Every structure is written in C-alpha cells, then in structure tokens.
Short mmCIF file of C-alpha atoms and ligand atoms in Angstrom, two decimals:
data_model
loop_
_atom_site.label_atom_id
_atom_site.label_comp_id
_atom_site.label_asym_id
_atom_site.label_seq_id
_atom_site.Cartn_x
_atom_site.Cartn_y
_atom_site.Cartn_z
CA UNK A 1 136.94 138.84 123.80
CA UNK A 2 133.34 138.86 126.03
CA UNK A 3 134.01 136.33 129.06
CA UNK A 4 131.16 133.87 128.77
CA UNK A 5 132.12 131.49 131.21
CA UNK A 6 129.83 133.69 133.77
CA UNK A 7 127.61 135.21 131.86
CA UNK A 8 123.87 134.55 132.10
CA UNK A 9 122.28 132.57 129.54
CA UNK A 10 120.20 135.95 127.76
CA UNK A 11 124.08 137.32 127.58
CA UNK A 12 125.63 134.02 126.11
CA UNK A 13 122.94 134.37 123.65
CA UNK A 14 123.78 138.08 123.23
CA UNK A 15 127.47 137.72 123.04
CA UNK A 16 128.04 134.28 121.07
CA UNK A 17 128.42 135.21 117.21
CA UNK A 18 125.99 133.50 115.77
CA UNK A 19 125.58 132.85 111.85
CA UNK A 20 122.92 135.47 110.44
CA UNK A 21 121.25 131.47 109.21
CA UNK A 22 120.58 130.13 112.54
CA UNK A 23 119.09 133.48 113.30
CA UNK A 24 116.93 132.92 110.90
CA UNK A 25 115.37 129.93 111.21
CA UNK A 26 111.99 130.13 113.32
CA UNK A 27 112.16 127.92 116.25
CA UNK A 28 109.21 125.45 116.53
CA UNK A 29 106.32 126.27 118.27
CA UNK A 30 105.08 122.81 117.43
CA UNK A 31 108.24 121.10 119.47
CA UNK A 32 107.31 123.43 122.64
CA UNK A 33 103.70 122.57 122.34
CA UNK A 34 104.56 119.23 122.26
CA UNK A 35 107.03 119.10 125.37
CA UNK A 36 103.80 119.75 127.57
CA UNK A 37 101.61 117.06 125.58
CA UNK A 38 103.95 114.45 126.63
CA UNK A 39 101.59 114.31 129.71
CA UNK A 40 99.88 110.49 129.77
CA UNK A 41 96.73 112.71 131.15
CA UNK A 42 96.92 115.12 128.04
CA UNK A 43 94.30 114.09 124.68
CA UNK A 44 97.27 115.26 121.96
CA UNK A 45 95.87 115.83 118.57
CA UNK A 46 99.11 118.16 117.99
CA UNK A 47 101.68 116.30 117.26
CA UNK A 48 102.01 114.39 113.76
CA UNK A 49 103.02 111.32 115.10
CA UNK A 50 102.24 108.00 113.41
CA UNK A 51 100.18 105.22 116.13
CA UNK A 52 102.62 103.17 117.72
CA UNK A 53 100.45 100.61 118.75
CA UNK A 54 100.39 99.95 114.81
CA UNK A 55 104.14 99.83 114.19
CA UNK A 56 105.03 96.29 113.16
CA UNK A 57 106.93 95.27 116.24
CA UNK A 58 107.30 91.57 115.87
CA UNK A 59 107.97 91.50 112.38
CA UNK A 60 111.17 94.36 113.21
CA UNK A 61 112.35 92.40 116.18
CA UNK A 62 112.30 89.83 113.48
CA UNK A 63 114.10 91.47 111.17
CA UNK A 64 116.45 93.53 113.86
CA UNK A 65 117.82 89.54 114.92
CA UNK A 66 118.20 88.30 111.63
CA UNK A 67 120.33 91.48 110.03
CA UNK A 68 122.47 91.07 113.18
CA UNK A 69 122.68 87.42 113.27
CA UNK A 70 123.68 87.43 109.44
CA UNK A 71 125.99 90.58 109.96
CA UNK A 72 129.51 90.50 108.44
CA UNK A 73 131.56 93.44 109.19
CA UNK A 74 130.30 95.11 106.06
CA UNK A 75 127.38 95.97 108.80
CA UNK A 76 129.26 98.15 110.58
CA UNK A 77 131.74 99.67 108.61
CA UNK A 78 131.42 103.03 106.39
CA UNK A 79 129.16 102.91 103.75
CA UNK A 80 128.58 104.65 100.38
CA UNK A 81 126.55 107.75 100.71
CA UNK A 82 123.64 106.78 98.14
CA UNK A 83 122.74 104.05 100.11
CA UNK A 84 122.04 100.22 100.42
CA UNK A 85 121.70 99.22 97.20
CA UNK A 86 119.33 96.67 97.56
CA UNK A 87 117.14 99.01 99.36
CA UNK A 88 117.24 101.38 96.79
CA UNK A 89 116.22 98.67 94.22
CA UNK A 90 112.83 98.07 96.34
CA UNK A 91 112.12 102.19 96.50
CA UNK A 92 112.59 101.99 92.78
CA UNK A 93 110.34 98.76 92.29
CA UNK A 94 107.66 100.48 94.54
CA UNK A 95 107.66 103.45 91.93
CA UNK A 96 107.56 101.06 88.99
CA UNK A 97 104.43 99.74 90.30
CA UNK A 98 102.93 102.96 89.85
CA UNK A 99 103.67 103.11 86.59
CA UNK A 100 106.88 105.49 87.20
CA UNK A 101 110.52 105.05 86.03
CA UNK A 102 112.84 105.81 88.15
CA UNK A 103 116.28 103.75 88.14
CA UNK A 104 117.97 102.67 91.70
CA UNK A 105 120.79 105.08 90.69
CA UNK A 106 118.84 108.04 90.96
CA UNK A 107 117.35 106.85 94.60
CA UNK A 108 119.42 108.88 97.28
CA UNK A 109 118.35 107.24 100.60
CA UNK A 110 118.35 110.13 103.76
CA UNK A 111 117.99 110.48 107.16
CA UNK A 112 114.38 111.19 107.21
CA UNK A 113 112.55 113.62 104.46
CA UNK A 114 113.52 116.16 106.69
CA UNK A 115 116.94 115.52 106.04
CA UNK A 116 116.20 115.34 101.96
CA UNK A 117 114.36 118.48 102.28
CA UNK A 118 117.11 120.30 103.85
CA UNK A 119 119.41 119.19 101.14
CA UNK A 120 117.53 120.24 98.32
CA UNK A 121 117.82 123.58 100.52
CA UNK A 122 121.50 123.28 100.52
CA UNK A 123 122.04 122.66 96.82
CA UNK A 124 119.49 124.71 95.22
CA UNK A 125 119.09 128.12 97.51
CA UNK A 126 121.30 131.49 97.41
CA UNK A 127 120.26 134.59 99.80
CA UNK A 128 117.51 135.80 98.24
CA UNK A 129 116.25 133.29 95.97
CA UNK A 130 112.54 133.05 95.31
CA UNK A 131 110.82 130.06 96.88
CA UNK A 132 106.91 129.05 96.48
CA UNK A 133 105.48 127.57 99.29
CA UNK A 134 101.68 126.66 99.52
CA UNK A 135 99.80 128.86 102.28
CA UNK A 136 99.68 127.40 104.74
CA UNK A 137 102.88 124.57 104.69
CA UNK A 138 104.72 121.92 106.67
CA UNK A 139 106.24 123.85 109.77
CA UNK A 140 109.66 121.90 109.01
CA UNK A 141 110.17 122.75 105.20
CA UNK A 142 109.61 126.14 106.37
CA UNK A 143 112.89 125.53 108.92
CA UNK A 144 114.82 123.92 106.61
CA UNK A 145 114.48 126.31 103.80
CA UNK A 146 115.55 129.35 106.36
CA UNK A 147 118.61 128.60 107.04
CA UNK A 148 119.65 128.90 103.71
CA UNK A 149 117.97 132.79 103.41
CA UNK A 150 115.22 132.68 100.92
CA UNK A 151 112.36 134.94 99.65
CA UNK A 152 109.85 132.98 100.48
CA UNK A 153 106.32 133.42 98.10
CA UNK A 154 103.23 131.41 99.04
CA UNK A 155 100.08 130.91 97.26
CA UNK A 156 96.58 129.93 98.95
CA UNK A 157 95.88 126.25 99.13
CA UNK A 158 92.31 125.74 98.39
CA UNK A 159 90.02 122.89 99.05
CA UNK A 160 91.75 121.01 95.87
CA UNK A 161 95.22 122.03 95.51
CA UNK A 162 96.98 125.30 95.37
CA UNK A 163 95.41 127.97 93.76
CA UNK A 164 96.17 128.79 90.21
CA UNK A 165 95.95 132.19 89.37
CA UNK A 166 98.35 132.98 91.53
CA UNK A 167 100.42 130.22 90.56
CA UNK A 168 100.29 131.66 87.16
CA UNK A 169 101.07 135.35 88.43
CA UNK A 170 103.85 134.34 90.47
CA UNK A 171 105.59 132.49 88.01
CA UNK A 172 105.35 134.75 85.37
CA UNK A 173 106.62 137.83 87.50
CA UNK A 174 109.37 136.00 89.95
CA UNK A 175 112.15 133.94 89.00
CA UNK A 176 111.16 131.05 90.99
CA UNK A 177 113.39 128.35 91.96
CA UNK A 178 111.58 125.86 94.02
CA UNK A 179 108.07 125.15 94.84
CA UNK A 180 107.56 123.35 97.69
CA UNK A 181 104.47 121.32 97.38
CA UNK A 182 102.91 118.21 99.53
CA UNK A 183 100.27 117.34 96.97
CA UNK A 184 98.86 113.98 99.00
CA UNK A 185 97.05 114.80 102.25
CA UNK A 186 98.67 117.98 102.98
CA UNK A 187 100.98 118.91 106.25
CA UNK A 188 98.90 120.56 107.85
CA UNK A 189 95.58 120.95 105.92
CA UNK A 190 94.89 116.94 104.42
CA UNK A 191 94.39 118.51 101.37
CA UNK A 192 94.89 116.57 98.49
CA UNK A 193 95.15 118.08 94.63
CA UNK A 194 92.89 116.90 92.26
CA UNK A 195 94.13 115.36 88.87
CA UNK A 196 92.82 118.41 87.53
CA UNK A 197 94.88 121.03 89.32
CA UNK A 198 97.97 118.55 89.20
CA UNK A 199 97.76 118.75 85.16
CA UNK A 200 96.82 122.53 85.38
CA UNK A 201 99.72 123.27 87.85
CA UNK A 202 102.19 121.37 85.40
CA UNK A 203 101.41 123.16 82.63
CA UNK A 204 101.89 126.33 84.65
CA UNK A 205 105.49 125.08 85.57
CA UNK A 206 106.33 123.67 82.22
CA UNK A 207 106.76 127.57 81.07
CA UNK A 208 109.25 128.25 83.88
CA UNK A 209 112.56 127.15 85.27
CA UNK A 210 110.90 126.49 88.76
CA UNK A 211 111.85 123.00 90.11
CA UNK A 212 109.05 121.09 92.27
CA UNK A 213 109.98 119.40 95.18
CA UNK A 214 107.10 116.98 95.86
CA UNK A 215 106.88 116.08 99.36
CA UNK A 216 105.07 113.01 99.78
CA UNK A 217 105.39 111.44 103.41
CA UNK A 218 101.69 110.29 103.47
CA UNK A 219 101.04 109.06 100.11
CA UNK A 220 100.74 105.39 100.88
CA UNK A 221 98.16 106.49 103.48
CA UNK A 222 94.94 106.57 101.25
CA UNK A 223 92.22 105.61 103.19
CA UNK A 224 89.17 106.28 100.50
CA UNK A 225 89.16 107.50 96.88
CA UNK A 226 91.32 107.01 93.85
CA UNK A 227 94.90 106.61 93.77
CA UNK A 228 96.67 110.08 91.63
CA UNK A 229 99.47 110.20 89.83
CA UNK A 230 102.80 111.55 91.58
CA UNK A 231 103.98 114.54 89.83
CA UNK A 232 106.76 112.91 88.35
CA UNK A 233 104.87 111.22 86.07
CA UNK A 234 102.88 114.59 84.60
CA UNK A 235 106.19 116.58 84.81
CA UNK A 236 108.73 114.52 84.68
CA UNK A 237 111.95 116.44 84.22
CA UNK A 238 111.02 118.98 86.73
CA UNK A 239 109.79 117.34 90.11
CA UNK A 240 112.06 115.98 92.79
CA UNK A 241 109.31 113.33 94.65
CA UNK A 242 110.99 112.68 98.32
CA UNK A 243 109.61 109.49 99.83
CA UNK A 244 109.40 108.39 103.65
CA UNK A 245 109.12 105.26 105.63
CA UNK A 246 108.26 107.42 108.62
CA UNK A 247 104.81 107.53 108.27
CA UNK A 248 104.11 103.48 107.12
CA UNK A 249 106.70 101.65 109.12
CA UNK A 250 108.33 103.84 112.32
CA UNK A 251 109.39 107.13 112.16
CA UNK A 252 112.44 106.34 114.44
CA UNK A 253 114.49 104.39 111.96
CA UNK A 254 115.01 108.02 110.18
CA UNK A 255 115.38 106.34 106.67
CA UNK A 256 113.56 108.22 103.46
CA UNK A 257 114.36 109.29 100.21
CA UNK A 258 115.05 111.36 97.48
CA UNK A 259 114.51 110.33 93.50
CA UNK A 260 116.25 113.07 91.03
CA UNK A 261 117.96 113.33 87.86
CA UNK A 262 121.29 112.49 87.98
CA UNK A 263 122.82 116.00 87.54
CA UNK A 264 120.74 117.07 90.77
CA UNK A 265 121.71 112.97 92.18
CA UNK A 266 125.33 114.39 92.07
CA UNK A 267 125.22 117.36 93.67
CA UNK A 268 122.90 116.10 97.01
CA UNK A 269 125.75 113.16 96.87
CA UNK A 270 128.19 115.67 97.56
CA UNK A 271 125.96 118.05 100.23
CA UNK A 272 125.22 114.87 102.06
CA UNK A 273 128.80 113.45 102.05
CA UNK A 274 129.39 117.12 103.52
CA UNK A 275 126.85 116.35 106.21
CA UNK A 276 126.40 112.78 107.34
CA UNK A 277 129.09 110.67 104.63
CA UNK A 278 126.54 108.24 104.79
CA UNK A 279 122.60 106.98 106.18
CA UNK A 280 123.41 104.23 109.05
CA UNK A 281 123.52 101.05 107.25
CA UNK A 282 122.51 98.91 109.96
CA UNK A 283 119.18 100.63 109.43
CA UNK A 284 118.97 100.41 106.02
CA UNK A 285 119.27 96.51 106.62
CA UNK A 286 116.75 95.88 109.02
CA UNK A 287 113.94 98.27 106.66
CA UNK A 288 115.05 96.68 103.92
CA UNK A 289 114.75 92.59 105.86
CA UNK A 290 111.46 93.86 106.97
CA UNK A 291 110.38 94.82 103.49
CA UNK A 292 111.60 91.38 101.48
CA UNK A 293 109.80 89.23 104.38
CA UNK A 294 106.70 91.29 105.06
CA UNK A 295 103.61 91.61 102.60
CA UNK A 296 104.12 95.67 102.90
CA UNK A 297 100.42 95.93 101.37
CA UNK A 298 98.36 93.75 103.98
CA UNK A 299 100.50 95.73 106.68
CA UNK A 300 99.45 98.54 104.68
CA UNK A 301 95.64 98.24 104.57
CA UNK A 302 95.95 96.71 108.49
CA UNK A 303 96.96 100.60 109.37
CA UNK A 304 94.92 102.19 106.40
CA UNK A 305 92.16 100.75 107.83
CA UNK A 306 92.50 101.53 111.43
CA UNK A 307 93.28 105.63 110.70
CA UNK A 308 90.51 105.91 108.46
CA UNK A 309 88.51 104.94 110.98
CA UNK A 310 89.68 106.94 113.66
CA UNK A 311 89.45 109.65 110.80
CA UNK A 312 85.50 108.72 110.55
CA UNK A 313 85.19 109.19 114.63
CA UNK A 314 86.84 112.56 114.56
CA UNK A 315 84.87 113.95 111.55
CA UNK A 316 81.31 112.42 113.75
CA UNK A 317 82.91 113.99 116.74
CA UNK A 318 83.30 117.47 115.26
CA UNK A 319 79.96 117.00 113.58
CA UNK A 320 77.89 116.81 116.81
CA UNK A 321 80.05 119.12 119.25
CA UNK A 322 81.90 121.66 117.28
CA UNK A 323 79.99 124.58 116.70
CA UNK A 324 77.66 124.68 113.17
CA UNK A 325 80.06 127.47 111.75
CA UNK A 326 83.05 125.99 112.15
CA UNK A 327 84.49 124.41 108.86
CA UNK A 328 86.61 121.57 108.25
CA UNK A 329 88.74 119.29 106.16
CA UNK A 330 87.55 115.83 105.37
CA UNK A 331 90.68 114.47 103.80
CA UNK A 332 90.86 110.88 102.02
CA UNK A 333 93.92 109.98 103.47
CA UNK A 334 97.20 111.30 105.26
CA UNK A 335 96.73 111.88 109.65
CA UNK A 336 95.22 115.63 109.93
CA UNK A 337 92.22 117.28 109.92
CA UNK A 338 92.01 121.49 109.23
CA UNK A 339 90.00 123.62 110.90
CA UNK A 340 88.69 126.91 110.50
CA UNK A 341 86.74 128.77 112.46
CA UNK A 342 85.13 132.07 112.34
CA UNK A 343 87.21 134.74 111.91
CA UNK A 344 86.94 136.45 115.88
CA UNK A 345 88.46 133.05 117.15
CA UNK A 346 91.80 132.78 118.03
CA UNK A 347 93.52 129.71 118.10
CA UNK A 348 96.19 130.29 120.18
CA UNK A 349 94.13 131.92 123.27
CA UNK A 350 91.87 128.77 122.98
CA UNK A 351 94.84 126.47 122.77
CA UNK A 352 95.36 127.97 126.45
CA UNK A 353 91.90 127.29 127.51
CA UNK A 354 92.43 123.89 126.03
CA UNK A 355 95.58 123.16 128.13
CA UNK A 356 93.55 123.59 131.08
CA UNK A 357 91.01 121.24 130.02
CA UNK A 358 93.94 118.46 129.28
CA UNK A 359 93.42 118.43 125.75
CA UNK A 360 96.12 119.83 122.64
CA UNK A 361 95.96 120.94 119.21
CA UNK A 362 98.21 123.00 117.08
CA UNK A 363 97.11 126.53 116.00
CA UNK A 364 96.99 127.12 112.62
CA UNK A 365 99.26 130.52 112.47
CA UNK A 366 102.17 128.39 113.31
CA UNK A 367 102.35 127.40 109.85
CA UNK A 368 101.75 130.61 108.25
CA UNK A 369 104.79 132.71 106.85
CA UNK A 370 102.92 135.47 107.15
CA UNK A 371 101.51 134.32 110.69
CA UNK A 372 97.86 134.59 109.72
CA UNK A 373 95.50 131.91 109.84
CA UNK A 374 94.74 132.83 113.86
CA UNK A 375 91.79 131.66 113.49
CA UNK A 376 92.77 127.74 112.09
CA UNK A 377 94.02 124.94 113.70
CA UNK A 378 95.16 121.34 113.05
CA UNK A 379 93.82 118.11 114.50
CA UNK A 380 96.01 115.17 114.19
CA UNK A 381 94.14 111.91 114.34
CA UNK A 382 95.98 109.17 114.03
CA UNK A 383 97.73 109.19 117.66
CA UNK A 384 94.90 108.56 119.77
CA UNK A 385 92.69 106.04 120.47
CA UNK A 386 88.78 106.68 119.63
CA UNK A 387 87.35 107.06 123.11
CA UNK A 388 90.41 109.50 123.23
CA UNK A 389 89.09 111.31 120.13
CA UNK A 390 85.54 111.53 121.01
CA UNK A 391 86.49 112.97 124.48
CA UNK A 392 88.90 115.26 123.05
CA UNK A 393 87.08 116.67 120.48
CA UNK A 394 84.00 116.74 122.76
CA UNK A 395 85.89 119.24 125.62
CA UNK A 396 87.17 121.07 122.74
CA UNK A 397 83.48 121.98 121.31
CA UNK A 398 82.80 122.85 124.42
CA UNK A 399 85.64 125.39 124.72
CA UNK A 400 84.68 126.46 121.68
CA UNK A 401 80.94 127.61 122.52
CA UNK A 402 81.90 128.94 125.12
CA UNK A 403 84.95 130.93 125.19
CA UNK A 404 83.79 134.14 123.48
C1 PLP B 501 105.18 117.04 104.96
C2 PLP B 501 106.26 116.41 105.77
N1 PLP B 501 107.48 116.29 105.25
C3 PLP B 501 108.49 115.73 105.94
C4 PLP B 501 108.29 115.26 107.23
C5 PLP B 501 109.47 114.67 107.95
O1 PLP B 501 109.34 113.30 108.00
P1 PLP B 501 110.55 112.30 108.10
O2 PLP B 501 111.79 113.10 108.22
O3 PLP B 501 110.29 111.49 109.32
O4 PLP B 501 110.51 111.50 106.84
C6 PLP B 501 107.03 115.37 107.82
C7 PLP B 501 106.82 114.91 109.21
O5 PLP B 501 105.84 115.14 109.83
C8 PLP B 501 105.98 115.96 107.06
O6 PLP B 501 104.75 116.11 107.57
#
C-alpha cells in the first residue's frame, strides 16, 4: 500500500484509486472562471446566476417565520422521498394551467434540476449508451451524464431548435436512449424551438425508443412572444419535463422537480432514496408558504420585466460597440445572450484580455463536447445592473476591435 500521508498533492492524485466515473467527468471551467469573477470590481456576464436584488426577500423572511413559528416536529423529522405533498399539488396545478396533466403522484421534488438531471443519469445510462445532446449544451448535463459513461451524440442547434436532419439520421442509425434537450431559452445559446420544430422533432422521436428529458429551468422567464407548448403535451409518453424554482424564486433553496410516468416515478424514488432519502422538508415548507401567500404571477412579471429590459440594454450595447460581423442571439426570454464571432477569434485568448480589463464572459468551447465553438461565447444578462452592462459590453467591443 502507497503511503499518502506525505505525498504531494500531484502523487495523492496519482496514487488514490479513483473510479474510472469521476475520471470522467470534465471539471468546470465555468466554476474556475467564476472563482476570479467574485471580484466586486469585476463586470461578470459569466456566471448564470439569477439577480438577487430581485429575489423576494420580505415575502421569504415572511414565509421562513411563519413555517417555523407553525412547526410541529413533523418539520424536522425524516420525510418521504417524493416530497411535500402539498407542494407537489401546486407543481401539478401550475402544469394544469397550461393545459397539461400531470397528477401530484408523478411530481418527484429534487435538490435542484441538477440533482433530477443526474438521476435520470443514474436510472437510465449503461457504459456506452447513446445519448443526444444539442451542440452546444448546458455545461452541467454534460457533468452529470459523465459519470455514468455514455456515448455522447450531439446535433447542431440552429437559430430555432435543433436541427432535423440530423435528428432524423441519428435516430434512425443509433439506438438512442436519451436526448437531452432545453427547448425554452437555451443554456447557453437563448435559443428557443419553434412550434414548428417541436412538432417536427416529435414526430422524429415518435419512431424511436429515445426518451426526452426536457430541461426547462427558464421557462417561466418569457419576456416577449408567445407562450409554446412543453413537450409533454406534443409527446406525451416520451418526455420527462424537469422544472426549477432556481431561476424564479432563489436558486439557494435547491428545490426543483421531476414529472414522469410512474414506472420511471419508481425507479428515481429508489436512486434518490439511494442518494439523499429525502429533499429537506423545511425547504419545501417555506417555497411552498411563499407560493400559497404570494401572487407568483405579479412577482413573475415584476422580474420578467426587469431582465427583459436589461436584455434590451445588452442587445443596444452590442449593437453600437461590438464589431458589425459579430452575430448574436436575441432570445425572447431565459438570462443569456450567444455570440459568435468570426471564425479567427478565439474566445478564450480574449477572455484573458478581458480579465485584464475587469470584465468576464464564458467562452463558448466550454460547452462543446467536441470543444469547438472557439470562436463563441456566452453573455449572461440578468446579474448586472445596466450601467454595468453598457460598460461591460462597451470594454469588451473594444477588446474585440482591437485584439487581432
Ligand atoms: C439548463 C439548466 N439546467 C439545470 C440547471 C441547474 O439548476 P438548478 O439545479 O438550480 O435547478 C441550470 C442552471 O444554470 C441550467 O441552466
């Protein structure tokens, strides 16, 4: 047996016997890049974060005293691992008024949709499975998916929705078990898919066995156009829509979900009973007091309104200083903006540069399997204020006309 009590940390890292998953898994560049943005000085448009001047902080404290003021040891003691009941009876409500059934039994609250994400992972995925993922996709799916030793398979997300010939080619030839998919205001592009391609990509699926996991942590964050139907509604028995209260209330409470079949229901039961036994239910009691004594809509349009509008000053911003070439995403909802420049820039070196001028961004390759897209990157803009955004995106244009 290797000594490691004085061994460096490069031979700890050598010598420790770690599972072939873990070595797997890509770290996250995003987490590194945003380490250094934690600066007060830095503009961030990296990370994804929701505004937290906008989180509803009187109506939680209200909410926070009441659950504990009201709390009977039931509060505090195990819980099931489906989740508060009554909580799940709202999520289900919330679909109903979008004209889609889904019963309270088949709502599996999680620790985040990261969490529900990595379950799906868990039940669905042996070594070597086939898994679509659109091109590019969220960093953390990516992760999550990993660790459980997939052949991952992407297809090109165009301007509305993933592209469909090779949709239809790589369905027909691979025996694909999952496709990944964030239809509303995409992670990281803002793309959203038109009713069209949602219909098309439906009846692409309907021939297969492929299961779609709809991601769908910005949904509720539609600042302009027409609301579009979740994908459980066009293909009902084959979509798993995951949920979040992340991105509408405060990401810290870590409480999403998933809605499945039951057969599926039964199996995450058991893989999250394997991980966690159960979401904290003190949690689940203040989101839930917040949501039966709060109007969620006007709290809804209050932060609708305010992103879209520091959505308008970025897309302005980029307008006047980025260079004519560039192109960009103008989506109708969600927190990011995609960029892509021409194809001699690289995002990374000028994410350097950018450093040094005190302002972030995320390069696009991060979210690449293939690590391509060098020359993309994504601008988050609902974390900063709009003289923040102008400035920002002004220093960056200015990078960007000059740096080659
Ligand atoms: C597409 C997507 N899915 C899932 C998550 C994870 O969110 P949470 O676990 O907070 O619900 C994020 C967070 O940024 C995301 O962008």
């Amino acid at each position: 047996m290797k000594n490691y009590v004085n061994a460096s940390p490069e031979e700890k890292t050598q010598n420790y016997l770690f599972s072939e998953r873990i070595k797997n898994i890509p770290k996250s560049f995003l987490r590194e890049i945003l380490k250094l943005t934690n600066e007060p000085s830095i503009i961030s448009f990296a990370g994804g974060l929701p505004n937290s001047d906008y989180f509803p902080m009187k109506e939680l404290h209200e909410a926070g005293a009441k659950v504990l003021q009201s709390a009977n040891p039931d509060t505090f003691q195990y819980s099931i691992t489906e989740g508060y009941l009554p909580l799940r009876k709202w999520v289900s409500g919330r679909y109903l008024q979008k004209g889609i059934d889904i019963p309270p039994e088949e709502i599996l609250i999680t620790n985040g949709s990261q969490q529900g994400i990595d379950l799906l992972g868990k039940i669905f995925i042996n070594p070597g499975d086939y898994i679509l993922m659109e091109k590019p996709s969220y960093l953390g799916a990516i992760q999550s998916f990993s660790a459980y030793q997939p052949n991952f398979i992407t297809a090109d997300l165009e301007e509305d929705g993933i592209n469909l010939q090779q949709l239809e080619n790589i369905i027909q030839k691979n025996k694909i078990k999952l496709f990944y998919s964030i239809p509303d205001f995409q992670n990281p592009t803002g793309i959203s898919y038109s009713l069209e391609k949602r219909i098309a990509v439906a009846s692409i699926l309907k021939n297969s066995n492929a299961v779609l996991i709809e991601d769908n942590p910005y949904g509720e964050l539609r600042f302009t156009g027409d609301y579009l139907p979740s994908f459980k509604k066009i293909l009902p028995g084959q979509s798993i829509p995951l949920g979040s209260f992340s991105k509408v209330i405060a990401p810290g409470l870590r409480l999403e979900w998933i809605a499945s079949d039951k057969e599926i229901m039964e199996k995450l039961v058991i893989a999250k009973q394997a991980c966690d036994l159960h979401s904290n239910i003190l949690t689940q009691k203040i989101i839930y007091q917040f949501l039966i004594d709060n109007d969620m809509e006007s709290h809804l349009n209050k932060i609708k309104k305010k992103y879209g509008h520091q959505r308008d000053v970025m897309i302005e911003a980029i307008q006047k200083y980025f260079p004519k070439e560039v192109r960009f995403t103008k989506p109708e909802g969600g927190m990011f903006i995609w960029i892509t420049l021409p194809k001699e820039y690289n995002t990374s070196e000028i994410l350097n540069r950018a450093i040094q001028e005190q302002v972030a961004f995320v390069p696009g390759n991060t979210f690449y399997l293939d690590h391509s897209g060098a020359n993309t990157m994504r601008l988050n803009f609902s974390n900063s204020s709009m003289e923040k955004i102008k400035d920002g995106i002004k220093k960056l244009g200015n990078i960007l006309h000059h740096i080659y």
